Coordinates of N, CA and C in Angstrom, one line a residue:
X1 N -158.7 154.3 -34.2 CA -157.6 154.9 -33.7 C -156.3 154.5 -34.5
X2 N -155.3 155.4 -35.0 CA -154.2 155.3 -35.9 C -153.1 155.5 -35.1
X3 N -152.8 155.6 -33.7 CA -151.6 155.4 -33.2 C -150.8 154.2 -33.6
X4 N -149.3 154.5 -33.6 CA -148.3 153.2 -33.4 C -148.4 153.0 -32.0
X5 N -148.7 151.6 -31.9 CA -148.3 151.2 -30.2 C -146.6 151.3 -30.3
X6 N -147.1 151.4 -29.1 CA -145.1 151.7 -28.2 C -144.6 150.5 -28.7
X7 N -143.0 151.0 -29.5 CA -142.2 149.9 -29.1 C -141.4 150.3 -29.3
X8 N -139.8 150.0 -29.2 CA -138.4 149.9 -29.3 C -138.1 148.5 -29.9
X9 N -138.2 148.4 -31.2 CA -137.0 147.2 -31.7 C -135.6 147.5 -31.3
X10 N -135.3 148.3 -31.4 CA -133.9 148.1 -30.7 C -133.1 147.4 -29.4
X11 N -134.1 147.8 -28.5 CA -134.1 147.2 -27.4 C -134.5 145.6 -27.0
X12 N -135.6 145.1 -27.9 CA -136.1 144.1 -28.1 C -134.4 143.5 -28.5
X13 N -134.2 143.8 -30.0 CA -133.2 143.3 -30.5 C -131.9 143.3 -29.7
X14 N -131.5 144.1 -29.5 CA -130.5 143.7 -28.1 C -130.7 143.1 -27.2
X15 N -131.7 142.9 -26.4 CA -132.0 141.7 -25.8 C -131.8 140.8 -25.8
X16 N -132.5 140.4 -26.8 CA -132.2 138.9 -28.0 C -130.6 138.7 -28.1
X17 N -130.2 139.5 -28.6 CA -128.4 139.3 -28.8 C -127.6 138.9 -27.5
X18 N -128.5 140.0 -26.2 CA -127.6 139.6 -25.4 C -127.6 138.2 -24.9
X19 N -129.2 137.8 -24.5 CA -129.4 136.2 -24.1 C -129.7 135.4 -24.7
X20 N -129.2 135.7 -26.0 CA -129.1 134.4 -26.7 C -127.9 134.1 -27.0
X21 N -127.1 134.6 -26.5 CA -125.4 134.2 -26.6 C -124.7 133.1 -26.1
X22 N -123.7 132.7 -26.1 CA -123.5 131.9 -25.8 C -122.8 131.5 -24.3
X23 N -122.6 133.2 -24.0 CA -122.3 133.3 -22.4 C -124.0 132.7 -21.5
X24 N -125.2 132.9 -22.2 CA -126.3 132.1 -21.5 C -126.2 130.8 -21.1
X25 N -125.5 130.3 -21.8 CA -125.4 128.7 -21.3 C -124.7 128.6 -19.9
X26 N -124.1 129.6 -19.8 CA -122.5 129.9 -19.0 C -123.4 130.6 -17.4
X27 N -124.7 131.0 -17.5 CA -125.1 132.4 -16.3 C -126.5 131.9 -16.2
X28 N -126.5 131.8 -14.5 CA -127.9 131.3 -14.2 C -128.6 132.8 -14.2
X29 N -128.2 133.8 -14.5 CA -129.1 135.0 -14.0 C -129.7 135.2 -15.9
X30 N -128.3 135.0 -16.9 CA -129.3 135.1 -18.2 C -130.2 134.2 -18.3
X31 N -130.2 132.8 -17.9 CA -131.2 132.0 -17.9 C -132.2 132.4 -17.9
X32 N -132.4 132.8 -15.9 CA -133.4 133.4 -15.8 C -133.7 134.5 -16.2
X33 N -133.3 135.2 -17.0 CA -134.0 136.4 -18.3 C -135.2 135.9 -18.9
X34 N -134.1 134.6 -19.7 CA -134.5 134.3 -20.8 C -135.5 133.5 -20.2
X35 N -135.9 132.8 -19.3 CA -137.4 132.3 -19.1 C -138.6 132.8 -18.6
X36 N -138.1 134.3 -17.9 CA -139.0 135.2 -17.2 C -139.6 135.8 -18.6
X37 N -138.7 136.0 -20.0 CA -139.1 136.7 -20.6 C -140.2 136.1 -21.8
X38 N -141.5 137.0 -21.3 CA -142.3 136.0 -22.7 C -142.6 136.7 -24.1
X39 N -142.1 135.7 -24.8 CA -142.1 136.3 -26.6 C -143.3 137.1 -26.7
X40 N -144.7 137.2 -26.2 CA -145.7 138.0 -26.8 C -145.4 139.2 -26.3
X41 N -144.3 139.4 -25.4 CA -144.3 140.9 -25.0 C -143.1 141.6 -26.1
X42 N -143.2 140.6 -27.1 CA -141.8 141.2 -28.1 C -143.0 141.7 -28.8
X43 N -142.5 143.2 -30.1 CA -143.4 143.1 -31.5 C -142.5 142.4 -33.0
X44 N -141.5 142.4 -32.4 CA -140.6 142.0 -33.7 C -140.3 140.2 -33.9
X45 N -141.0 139.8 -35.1 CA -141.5 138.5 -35.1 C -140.4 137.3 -35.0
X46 N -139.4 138.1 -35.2 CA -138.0 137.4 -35.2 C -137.0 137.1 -34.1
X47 N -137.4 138.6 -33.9 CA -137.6 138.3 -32.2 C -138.2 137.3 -31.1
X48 N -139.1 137.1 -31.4 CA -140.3 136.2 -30.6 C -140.3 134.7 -30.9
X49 N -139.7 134.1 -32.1 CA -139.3 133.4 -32.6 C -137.7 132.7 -31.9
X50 N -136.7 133.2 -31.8 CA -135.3 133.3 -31.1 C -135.5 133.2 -29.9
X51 N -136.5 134.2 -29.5 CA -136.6 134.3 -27.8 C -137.2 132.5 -27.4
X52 N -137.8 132.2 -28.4 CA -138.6 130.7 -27.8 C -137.7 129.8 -27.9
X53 N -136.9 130.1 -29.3 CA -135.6 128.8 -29.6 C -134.9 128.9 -28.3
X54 N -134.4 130.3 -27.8 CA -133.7 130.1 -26.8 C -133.8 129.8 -25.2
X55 N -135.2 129.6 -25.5 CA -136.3 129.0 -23.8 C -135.6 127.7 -24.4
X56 N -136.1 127.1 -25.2 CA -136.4 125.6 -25.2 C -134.7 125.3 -25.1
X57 N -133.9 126.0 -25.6 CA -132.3 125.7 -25.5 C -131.9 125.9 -23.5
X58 N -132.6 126.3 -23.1 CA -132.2 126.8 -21.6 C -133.0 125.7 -20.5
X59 N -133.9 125.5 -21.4 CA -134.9 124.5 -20.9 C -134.2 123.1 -21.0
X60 N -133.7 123.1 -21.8 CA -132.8 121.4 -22.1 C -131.2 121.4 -21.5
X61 N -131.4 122.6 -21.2 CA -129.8 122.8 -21.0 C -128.5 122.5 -22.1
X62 N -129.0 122.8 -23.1 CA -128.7 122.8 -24.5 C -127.4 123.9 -24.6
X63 N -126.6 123.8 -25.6 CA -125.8 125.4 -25.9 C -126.8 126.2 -26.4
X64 N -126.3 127.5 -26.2 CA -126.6 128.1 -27.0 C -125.9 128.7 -28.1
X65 N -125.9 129.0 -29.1 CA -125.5 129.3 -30.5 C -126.4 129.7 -32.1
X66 N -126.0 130.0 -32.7 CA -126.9 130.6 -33.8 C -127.2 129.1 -34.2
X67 N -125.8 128.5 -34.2 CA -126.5 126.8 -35.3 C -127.6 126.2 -34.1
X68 N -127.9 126.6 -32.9 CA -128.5 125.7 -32.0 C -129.6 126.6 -32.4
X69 N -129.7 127.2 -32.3 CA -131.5 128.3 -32.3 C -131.9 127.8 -33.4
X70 N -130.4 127.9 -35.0 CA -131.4 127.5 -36.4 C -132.1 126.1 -36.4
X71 N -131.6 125.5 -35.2 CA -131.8 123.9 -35.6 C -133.3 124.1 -34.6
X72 N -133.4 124.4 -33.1 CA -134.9 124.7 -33.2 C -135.4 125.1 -33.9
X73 N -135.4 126.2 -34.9 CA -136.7 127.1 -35.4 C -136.8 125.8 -36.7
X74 N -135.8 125.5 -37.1 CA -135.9 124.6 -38.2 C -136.7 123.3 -37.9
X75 N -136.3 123.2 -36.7 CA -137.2 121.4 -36.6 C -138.8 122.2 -36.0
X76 N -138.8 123.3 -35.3 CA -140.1 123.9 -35.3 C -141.1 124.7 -36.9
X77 N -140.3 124.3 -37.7 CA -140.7 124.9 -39.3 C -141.3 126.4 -39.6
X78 N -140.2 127.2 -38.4 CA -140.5 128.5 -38.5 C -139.4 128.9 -38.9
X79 N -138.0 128.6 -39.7 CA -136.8 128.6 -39.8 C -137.1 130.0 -41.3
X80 N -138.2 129.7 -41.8 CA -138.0 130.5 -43.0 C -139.1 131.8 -42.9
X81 N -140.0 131.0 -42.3 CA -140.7 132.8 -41.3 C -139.6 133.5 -41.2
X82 N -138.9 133.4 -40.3 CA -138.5 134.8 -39.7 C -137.2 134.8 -40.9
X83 N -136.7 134.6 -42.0 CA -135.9 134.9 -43.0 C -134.2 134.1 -42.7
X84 N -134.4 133.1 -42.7 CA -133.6 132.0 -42.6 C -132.6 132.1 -41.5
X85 N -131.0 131.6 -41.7 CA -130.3 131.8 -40.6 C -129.4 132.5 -40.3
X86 N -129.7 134.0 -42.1 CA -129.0 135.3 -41.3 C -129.7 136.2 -41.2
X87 N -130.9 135.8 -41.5 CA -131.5 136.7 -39.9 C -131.7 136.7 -38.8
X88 N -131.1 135.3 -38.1 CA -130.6 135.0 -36.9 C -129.5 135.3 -36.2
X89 N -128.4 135.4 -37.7 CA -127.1 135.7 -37.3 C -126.8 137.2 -37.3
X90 N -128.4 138.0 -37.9 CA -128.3 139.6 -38.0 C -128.9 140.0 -36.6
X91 N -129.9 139.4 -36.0 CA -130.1 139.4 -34.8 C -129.3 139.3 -33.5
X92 N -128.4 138.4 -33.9 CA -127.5 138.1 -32.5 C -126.0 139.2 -32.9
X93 N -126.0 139.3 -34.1 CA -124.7 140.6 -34.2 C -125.2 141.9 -33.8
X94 N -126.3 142.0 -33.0 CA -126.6 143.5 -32.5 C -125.7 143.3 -31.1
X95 N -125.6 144.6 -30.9 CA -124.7 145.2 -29.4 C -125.4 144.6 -28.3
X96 N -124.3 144.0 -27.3 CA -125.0 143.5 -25.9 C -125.6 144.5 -25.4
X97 N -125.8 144.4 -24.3 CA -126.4 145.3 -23.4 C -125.9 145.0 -22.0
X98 N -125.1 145.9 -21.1 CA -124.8 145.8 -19.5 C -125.9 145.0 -18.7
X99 N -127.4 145.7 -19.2 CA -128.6 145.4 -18.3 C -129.3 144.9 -19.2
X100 N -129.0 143.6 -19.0 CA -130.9 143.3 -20.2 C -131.8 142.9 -19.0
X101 N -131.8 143.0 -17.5 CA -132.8 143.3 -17.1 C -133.6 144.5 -16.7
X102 N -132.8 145.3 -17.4 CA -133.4 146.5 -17.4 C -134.6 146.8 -18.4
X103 N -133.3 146.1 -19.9 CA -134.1 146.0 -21.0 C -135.6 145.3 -21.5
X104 N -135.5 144.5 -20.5 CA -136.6 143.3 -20.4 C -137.5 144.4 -19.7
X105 N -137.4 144.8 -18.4 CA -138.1 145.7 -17.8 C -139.0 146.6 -19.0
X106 N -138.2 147.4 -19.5 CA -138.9 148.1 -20.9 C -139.6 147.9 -21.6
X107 N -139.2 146.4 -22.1 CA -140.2 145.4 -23.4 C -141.3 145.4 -22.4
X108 N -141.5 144.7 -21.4 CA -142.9 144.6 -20.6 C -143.4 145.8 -20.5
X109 N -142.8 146.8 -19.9 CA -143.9 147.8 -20.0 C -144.2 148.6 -20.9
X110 N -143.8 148.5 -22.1 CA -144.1 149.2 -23.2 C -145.3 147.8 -24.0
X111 N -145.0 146.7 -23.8 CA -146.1 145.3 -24.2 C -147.5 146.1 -23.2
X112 N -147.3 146.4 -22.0 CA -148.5 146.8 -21.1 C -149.1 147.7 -21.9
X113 N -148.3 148.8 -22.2 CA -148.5 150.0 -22.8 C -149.8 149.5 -23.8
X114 N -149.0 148.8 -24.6 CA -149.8 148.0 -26.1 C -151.1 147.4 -25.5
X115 N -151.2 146.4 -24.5 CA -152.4 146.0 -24.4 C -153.3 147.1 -23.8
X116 N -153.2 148.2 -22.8 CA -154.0 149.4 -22.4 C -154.4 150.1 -23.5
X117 N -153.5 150.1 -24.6 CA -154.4 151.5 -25.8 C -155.1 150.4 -26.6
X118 N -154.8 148.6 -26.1 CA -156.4 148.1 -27.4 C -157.5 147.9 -26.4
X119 N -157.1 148.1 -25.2 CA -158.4 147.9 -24.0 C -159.1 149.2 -24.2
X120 N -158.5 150.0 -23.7 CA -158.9 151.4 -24.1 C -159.9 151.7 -25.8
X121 N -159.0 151.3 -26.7 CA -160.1 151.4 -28.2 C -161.2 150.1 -28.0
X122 N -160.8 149.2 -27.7 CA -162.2 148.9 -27.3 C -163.1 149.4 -26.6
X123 N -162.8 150.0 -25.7 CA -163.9 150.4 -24.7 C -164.8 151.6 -25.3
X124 N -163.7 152.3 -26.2 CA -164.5 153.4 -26.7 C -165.1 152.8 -27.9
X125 N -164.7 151.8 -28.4 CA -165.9 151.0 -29.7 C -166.7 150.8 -29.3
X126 N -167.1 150.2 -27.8 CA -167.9 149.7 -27.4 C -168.9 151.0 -27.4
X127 N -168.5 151.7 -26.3 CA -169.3 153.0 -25.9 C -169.8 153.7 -27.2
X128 N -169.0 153.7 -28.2 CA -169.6 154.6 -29.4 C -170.9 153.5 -30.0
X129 N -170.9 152.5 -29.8 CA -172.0 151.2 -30.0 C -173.5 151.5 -29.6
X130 N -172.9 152.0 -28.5 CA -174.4 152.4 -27.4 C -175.0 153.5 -27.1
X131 N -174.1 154.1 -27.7 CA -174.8 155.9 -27.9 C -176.0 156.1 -28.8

């Protein structure tokens, strides 16, 4: 099967921007975004990457900031994966968002989406197996 699974980077990426800002340090509700939200339901690797710098920043009760994320991903030695620290700084210069629980809402169900069409081609790999 040659579909694209569902996604919206856009939405991903504004997410990121919005709770990884530095108003997060400031708001128990982005907090809890940012810990309800889990990186495998991102597709964008840079994404998923930031999203975890900014658990472990919320988790320690750390600032948050672009130099605080680059210094996780860096002491995690994923700093050059995802294309150093302006593409951290390209990530967090995307537009907030009013609702990033909305937005979160979407990443998940569009991640569900993704795991149902590989359950699904599996099942039909399987079935075409045993015919």
């Amino acid at each position: 099967m040659d579909l694209l699974p569902p996604q919206d980077n856009d939405a991903e990426r504004a997410f990121i921007a919005t709770v990884a800002s530095d108003a997060t340090y400031k708001s128990e509700k982005l907090q809890s975004l940012v810990m309800d939200a889990n990186p495998e339901d991102f597709i964008d690797p840079l994404c998923k990457h930031v999203l975890r710098a900014t658990k472990a920043l919320v988790d320690t009760q750390s600032e948050i900031s672009p130099l605080s994320i680059k210094g996780v991903l860096e002491g995690g030695g994923t700093l050059a994966k995802v294309g150093g620290y302006t593409a951290i700084l390209d990530v967090l210069g995307e537009d907030y968002v009013r609702n990033p629980d909305t937005v979160l809402d979407k990443i998940k169900r569009l991640s569900m989406n993704r795991k149902l069409m590989a359950l699904g081609e599996s099942i039909m790999v399987e079935a075409a197996g045993t015919l």
